[in-house]
PDB file of C-alpha atoms in Angstrom:
ATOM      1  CA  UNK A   6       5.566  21.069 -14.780  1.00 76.00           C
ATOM      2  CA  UNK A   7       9.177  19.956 -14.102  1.00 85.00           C
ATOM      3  CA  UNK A   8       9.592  16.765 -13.244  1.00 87.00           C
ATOM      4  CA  UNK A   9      12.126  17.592  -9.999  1.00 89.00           C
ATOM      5  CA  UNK A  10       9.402  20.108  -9.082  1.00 88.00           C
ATOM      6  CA  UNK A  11       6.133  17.589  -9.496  1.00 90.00           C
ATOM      7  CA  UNK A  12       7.597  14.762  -7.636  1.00 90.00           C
ATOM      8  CA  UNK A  13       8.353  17.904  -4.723  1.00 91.00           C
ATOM      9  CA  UNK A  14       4.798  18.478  -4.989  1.00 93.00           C
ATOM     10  CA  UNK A  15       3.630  15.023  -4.722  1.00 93.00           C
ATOM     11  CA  UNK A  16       5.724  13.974  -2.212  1.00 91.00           C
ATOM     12  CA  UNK A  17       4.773  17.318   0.437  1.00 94.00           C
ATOM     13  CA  UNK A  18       0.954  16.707  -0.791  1.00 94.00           C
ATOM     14  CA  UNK A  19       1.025  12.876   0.597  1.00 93.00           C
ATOM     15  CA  UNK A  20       2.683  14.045   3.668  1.00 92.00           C
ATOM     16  CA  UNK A  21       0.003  16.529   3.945  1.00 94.00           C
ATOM     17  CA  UNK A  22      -3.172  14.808   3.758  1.00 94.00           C
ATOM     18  CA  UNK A  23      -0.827  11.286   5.686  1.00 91.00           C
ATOM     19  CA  UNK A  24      -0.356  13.725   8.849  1.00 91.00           C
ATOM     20  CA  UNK A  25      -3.910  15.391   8.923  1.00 93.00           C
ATOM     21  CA  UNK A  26      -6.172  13.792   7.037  1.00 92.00           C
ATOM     22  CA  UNK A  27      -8.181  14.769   3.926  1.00 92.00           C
ATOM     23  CA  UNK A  28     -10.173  17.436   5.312  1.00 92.00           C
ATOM     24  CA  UNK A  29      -7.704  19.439   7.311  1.00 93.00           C
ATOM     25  CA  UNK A  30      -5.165  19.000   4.584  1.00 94.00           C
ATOM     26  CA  UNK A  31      -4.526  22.360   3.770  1.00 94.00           C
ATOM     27  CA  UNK A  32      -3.758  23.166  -0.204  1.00 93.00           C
ATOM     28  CA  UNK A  33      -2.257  26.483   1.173  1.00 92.00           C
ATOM     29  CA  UNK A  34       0.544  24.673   3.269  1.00 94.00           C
ATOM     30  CA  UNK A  35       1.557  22.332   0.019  1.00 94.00           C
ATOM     31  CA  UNK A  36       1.764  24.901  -2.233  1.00 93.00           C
ATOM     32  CA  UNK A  37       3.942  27.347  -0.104  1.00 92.00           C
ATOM     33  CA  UNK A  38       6.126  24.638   0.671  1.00 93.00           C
ATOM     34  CA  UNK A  39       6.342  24.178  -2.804  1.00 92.00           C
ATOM     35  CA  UNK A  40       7.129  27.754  -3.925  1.00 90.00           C
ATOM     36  CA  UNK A  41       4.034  27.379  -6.117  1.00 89.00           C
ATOM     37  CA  UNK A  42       1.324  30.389  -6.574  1.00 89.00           C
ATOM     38  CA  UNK A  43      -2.352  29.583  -6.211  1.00 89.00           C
ATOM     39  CA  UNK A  44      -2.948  30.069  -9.913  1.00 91.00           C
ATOM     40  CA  UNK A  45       0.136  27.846 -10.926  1.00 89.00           C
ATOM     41  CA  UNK A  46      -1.365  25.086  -8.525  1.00 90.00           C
ATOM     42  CA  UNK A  47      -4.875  25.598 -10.277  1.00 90.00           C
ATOM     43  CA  UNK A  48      -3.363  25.496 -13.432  1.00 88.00           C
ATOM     44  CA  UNK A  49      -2.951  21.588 -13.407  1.00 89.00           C
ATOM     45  CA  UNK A  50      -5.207  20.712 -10.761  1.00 90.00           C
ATOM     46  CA  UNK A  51      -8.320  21.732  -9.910  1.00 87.00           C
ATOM     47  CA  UNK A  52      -9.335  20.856  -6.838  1.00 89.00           C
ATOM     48  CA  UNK A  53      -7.526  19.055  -3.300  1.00 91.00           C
ATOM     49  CA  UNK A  54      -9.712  15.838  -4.325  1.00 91.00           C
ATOM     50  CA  UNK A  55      -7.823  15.815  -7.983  1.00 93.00           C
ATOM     51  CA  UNK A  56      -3.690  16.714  -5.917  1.00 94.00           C
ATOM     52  CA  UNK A  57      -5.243  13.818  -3.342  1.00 94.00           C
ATOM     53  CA  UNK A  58      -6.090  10.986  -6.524  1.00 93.00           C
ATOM     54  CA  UNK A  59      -2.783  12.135  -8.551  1.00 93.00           C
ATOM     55  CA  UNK A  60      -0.930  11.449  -6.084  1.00 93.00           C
ATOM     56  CA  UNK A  61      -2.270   7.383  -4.647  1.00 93.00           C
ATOM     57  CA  UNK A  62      -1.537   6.989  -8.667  1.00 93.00           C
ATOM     58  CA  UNK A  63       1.845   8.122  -8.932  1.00 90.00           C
ATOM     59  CA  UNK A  64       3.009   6.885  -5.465  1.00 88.00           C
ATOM     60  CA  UNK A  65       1.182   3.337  -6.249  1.00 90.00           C
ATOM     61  CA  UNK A  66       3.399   3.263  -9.519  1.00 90.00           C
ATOM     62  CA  UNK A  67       6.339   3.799  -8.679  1.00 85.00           C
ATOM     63  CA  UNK A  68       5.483   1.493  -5.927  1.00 84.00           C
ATOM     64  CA  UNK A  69       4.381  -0.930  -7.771  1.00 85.00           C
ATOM     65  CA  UNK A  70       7.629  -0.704 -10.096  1.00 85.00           C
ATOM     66  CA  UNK A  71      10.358  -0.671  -7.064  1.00 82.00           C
ATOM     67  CA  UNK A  72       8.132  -4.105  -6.028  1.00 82.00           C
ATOM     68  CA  UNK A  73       7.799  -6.079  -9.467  1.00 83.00           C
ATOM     69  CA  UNK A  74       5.310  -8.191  -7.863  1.00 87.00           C
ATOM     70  CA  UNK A  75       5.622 -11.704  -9.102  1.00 90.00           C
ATOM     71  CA  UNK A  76       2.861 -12.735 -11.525  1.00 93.00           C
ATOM     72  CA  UNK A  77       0.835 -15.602  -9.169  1.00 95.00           C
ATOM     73  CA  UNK A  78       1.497 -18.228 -11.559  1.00 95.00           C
ATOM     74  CA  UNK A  79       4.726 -17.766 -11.355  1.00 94.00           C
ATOM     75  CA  UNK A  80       4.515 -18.786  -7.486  1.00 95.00           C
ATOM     76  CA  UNK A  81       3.038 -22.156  -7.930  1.00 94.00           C
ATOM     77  CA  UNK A  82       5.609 -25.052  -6.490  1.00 93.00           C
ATOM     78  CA  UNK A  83       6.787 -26.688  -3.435  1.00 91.00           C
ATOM     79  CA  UNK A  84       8.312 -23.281  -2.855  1.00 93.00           C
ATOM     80  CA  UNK A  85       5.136 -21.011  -3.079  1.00 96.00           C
ATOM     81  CA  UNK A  86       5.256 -19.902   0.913  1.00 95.00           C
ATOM     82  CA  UNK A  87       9.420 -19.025   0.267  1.00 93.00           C
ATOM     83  CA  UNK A  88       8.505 -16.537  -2.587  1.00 93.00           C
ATOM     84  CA  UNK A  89       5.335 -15.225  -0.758  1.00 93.00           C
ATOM     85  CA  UNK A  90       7.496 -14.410   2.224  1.00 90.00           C
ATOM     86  CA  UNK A  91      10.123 -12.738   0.127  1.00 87.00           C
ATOM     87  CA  UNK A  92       7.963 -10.517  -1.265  1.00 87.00           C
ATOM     88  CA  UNK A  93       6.308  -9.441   1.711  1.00 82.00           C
ATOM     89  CA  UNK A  94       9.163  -8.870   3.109  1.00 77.00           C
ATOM     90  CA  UNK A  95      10.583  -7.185   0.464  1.00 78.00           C
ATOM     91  CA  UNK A  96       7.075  -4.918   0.469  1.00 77.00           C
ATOM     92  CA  UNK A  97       7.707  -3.921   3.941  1.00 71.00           C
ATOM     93  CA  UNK A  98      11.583  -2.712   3.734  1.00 69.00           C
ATOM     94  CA  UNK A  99      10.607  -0.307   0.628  1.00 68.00           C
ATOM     95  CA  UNK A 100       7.619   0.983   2.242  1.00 65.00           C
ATOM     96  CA  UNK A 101      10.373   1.848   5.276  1.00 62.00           C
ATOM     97  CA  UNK A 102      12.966   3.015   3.004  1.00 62.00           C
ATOM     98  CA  UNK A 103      11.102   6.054   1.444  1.00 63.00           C
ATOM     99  CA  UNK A 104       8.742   8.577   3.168  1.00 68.00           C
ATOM    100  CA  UNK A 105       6.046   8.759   0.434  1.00 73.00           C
ATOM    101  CA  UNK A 106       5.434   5.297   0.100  1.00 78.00           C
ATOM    102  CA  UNK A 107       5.104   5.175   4.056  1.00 80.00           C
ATOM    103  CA  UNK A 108       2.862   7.978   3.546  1.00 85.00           C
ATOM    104  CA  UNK A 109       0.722   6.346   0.660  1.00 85.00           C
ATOM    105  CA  UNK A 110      -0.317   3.614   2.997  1.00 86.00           C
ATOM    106  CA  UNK A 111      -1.378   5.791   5.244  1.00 88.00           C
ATOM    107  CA  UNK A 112      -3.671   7.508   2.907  1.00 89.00           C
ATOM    108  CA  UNK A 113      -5.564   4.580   3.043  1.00 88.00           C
ATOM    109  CA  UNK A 114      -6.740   4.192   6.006  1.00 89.00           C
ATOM    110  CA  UNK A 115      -7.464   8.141   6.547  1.00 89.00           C
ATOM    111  CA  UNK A 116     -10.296   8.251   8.961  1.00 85.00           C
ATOM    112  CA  UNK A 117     -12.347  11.069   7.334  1.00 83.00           C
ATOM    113  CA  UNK A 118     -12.048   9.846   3.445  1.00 79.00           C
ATOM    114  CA  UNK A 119     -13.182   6.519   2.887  1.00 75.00           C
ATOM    115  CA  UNK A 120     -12.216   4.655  -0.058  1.00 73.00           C
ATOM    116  CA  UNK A 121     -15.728   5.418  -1.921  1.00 77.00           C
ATOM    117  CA  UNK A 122     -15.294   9.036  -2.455  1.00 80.00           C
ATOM    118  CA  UNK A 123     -11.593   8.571  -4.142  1.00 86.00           C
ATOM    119  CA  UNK A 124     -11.750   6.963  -7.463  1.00 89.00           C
ATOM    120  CA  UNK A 125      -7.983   6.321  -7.356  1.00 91.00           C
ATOM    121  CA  UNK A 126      -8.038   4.361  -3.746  1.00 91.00           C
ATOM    122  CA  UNK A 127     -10.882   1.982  -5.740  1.00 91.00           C
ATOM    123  CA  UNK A 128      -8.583   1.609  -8.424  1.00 92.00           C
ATOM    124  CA  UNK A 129      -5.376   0.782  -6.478  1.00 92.00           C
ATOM    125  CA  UNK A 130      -7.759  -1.708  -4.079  1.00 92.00           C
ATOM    126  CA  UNK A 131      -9.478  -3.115  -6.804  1.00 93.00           C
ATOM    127  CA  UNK A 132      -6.178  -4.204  -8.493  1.00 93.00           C
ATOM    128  CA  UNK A 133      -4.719  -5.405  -5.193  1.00 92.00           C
ATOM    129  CA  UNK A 134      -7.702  -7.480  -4.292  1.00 94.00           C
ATOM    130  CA  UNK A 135      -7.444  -9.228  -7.332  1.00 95.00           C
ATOM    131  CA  UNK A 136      -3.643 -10.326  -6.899  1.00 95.00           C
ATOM    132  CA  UNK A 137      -4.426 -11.932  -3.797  1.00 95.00           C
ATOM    133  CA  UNK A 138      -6.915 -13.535  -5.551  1.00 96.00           C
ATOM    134  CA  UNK A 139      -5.315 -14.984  -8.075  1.00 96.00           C
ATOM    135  CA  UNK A 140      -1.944 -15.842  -5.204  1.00 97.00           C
ATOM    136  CA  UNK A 141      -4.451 -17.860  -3.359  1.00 97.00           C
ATOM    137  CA  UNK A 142      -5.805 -19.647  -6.255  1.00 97.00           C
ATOM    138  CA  UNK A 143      -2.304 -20.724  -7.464  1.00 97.00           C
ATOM    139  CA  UNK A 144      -1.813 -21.502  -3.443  1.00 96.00           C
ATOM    140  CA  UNK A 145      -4.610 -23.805  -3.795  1.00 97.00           C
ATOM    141  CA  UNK A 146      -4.094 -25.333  -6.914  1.00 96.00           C
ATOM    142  CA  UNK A 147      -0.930 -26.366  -6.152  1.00 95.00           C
ATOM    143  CA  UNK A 148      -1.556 -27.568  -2.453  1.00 95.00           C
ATOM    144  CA  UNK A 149       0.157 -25.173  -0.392  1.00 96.00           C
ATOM    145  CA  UNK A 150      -3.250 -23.207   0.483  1.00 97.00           C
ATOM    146  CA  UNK A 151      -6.046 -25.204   2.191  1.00 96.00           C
ATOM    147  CA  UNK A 152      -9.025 -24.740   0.185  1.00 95.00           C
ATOM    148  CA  UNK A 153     -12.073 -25.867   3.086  1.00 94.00           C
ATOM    149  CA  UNK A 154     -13.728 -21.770   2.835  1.00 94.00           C
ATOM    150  CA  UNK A 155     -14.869 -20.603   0.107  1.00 96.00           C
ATOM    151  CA  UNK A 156     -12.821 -19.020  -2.088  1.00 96.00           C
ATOM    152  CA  UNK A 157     -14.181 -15.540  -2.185  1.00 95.00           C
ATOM    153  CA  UNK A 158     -14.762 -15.927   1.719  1.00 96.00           C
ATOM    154  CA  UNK A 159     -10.816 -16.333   1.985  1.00 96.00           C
ATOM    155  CA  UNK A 160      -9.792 -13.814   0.007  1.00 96.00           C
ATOM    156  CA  UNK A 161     -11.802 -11.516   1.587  1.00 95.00           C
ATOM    157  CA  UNK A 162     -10.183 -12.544   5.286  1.00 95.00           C
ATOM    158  CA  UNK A 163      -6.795 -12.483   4.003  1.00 95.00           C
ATOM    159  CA  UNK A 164      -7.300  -8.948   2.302  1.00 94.00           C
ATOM    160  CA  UNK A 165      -8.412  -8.004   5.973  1.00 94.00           C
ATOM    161  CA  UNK A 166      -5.710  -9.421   8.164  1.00 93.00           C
ATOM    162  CA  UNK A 167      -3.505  -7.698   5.256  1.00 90.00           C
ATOM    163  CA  UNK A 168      -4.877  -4.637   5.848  1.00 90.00           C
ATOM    164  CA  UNK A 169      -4.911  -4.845   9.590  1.00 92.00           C
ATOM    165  CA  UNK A 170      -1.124  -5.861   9.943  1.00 88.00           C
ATOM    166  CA  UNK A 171      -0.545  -3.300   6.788  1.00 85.00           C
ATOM    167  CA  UNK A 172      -2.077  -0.760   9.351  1.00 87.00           C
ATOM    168  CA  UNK A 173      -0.540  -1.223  12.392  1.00 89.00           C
ATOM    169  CA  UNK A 174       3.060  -1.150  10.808  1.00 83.00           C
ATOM    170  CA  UNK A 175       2.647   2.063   9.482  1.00 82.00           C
ATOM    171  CA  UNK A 176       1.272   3.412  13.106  1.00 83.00           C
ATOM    172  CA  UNK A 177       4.540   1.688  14.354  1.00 83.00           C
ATOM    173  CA  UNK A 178       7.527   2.120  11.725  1.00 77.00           C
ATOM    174  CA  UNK A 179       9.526   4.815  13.290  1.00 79.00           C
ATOM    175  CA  UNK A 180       9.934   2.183  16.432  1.00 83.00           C
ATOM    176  CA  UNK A 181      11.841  -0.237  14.340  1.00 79.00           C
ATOM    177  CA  UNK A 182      15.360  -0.361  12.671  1.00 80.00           C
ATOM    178  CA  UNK A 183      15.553  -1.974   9.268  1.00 74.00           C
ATOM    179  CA  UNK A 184      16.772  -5.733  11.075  1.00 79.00           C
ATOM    180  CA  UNK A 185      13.528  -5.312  13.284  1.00 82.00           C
ATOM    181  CA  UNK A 186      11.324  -4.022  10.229  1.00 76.00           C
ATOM    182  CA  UNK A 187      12.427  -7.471   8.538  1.00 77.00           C
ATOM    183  CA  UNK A 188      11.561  -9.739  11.521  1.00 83.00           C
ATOM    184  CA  UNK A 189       8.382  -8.370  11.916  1.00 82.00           C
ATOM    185  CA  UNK A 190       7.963  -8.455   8.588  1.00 81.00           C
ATOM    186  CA  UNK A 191       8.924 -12.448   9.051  1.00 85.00           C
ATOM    187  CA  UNK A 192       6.652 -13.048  12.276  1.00 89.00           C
ATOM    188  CA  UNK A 193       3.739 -11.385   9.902  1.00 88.00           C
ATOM    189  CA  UNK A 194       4.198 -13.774   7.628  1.00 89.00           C
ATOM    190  CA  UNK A 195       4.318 -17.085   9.820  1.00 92.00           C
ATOM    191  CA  UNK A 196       0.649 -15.643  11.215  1.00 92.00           C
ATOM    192  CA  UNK A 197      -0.685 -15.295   7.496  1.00 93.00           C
ATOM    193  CA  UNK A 198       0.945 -19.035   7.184  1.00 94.00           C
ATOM    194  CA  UNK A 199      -0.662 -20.723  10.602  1.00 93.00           C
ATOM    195  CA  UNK A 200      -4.067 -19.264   8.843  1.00 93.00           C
ATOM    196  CA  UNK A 201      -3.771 -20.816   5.165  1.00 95.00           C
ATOM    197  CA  UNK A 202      -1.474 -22.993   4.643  1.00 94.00           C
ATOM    198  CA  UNK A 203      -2.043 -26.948   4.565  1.00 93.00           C
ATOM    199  CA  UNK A 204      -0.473 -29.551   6.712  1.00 84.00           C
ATOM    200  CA  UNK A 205       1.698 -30.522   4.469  1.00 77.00           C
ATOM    201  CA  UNK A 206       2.793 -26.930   3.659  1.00 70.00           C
ATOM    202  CA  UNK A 207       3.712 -25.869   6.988  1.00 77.00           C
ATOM    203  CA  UNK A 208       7.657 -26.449   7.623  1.00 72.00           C
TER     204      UNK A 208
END
């Protein structure tokens, strides 16, 4: 397939199953706007749940590209909280600069397709959860994270408040200009700070 006309089809399937779910998603609307035939469509995929995992993987990578997240050791330093916040912030403004990647985040939290029945929303969770892993153990190595929960206990609360605040933006973007979207993205942050940091981290 061309690669103008894949991206197209990407791009209208994850606004398709973002504004109605996985079930009512309807393969006929994406491939008429498309300008496909049925047996084009077939022809590389074969079913919705194969259009629905192709396209978490190619929006996640070219995501994940735009982002360059910052290898975690890379964060340790009196300065860890300054380059955590940057790239949050940074993570917010390009999921409000282009539609699909608004519209990836929304596939994950679809209510009628949970994360088990999509080996591609595993994959890109998996790989996520073990980031902020690894961020909090350079956090606490180096001081800046308080380290009096367990480890995997933390992670696992910070991967939720993530998620929650993760979730609620994307219900809320289109009430924000790109000035509001950052100081959101700012007050976000100070929450996720009040939570881990240590005394002597806090400004």
């Amino acid at each position: 397939m061309a690669p103008q006309r894949y991206r197209r089809l990407l791009a209208t399937a994850a606004g398709e199953f973002a504004a109605h779910g996985f079930e009512q998603a309807s393969l006929n609307a994406i491939i008429r706007a498309c300008g496909m035939s049925k047996s084009s469509f077939y022809h590389y995929f074969g079913s919705k749940e194969a259009l629905f995992d192709r396209v978490v993987e190619e929006a996640s990578a070219a995501l994940a590209r735009d982002l360059n997240a910052p290898d975690p050791e890379t964060l340790a330093g009196a300065d860890f909280w300054a380059r955590v916040e940057a790239f949050l912030v940074q993570a917010l403004a390009a999921s409000a600069r282009q539609d699909w990647y608004a519209d990836l985040g929304r596939l994950f939290y679809l209510p009628d397709l949970s994360a088990e029945r999509s080996a591609a929303l595993q994959r890109v969770l998996a790989g996520v959860a073990d980031w902020l892993g690894r961020v909090l153990a350079v956090g606490r190595a180096c001081g800046a994270v308080r380290d009096d929960l367990p480890a995997s206990l933390q992670a696992e609360l910070v991967f939720a408040l993530l998620q929650a605040m993760d979730r609620w933006s994307l219900r809320h973007m289109n009430e924000f200009d790109e000035a509001a979207i950052a100081g959101l993205a700012h007050r976000q942050f100070v929450a996720m700070q009040r939570l881990l940091a240590t005394d002597a981290a806090m400004p």
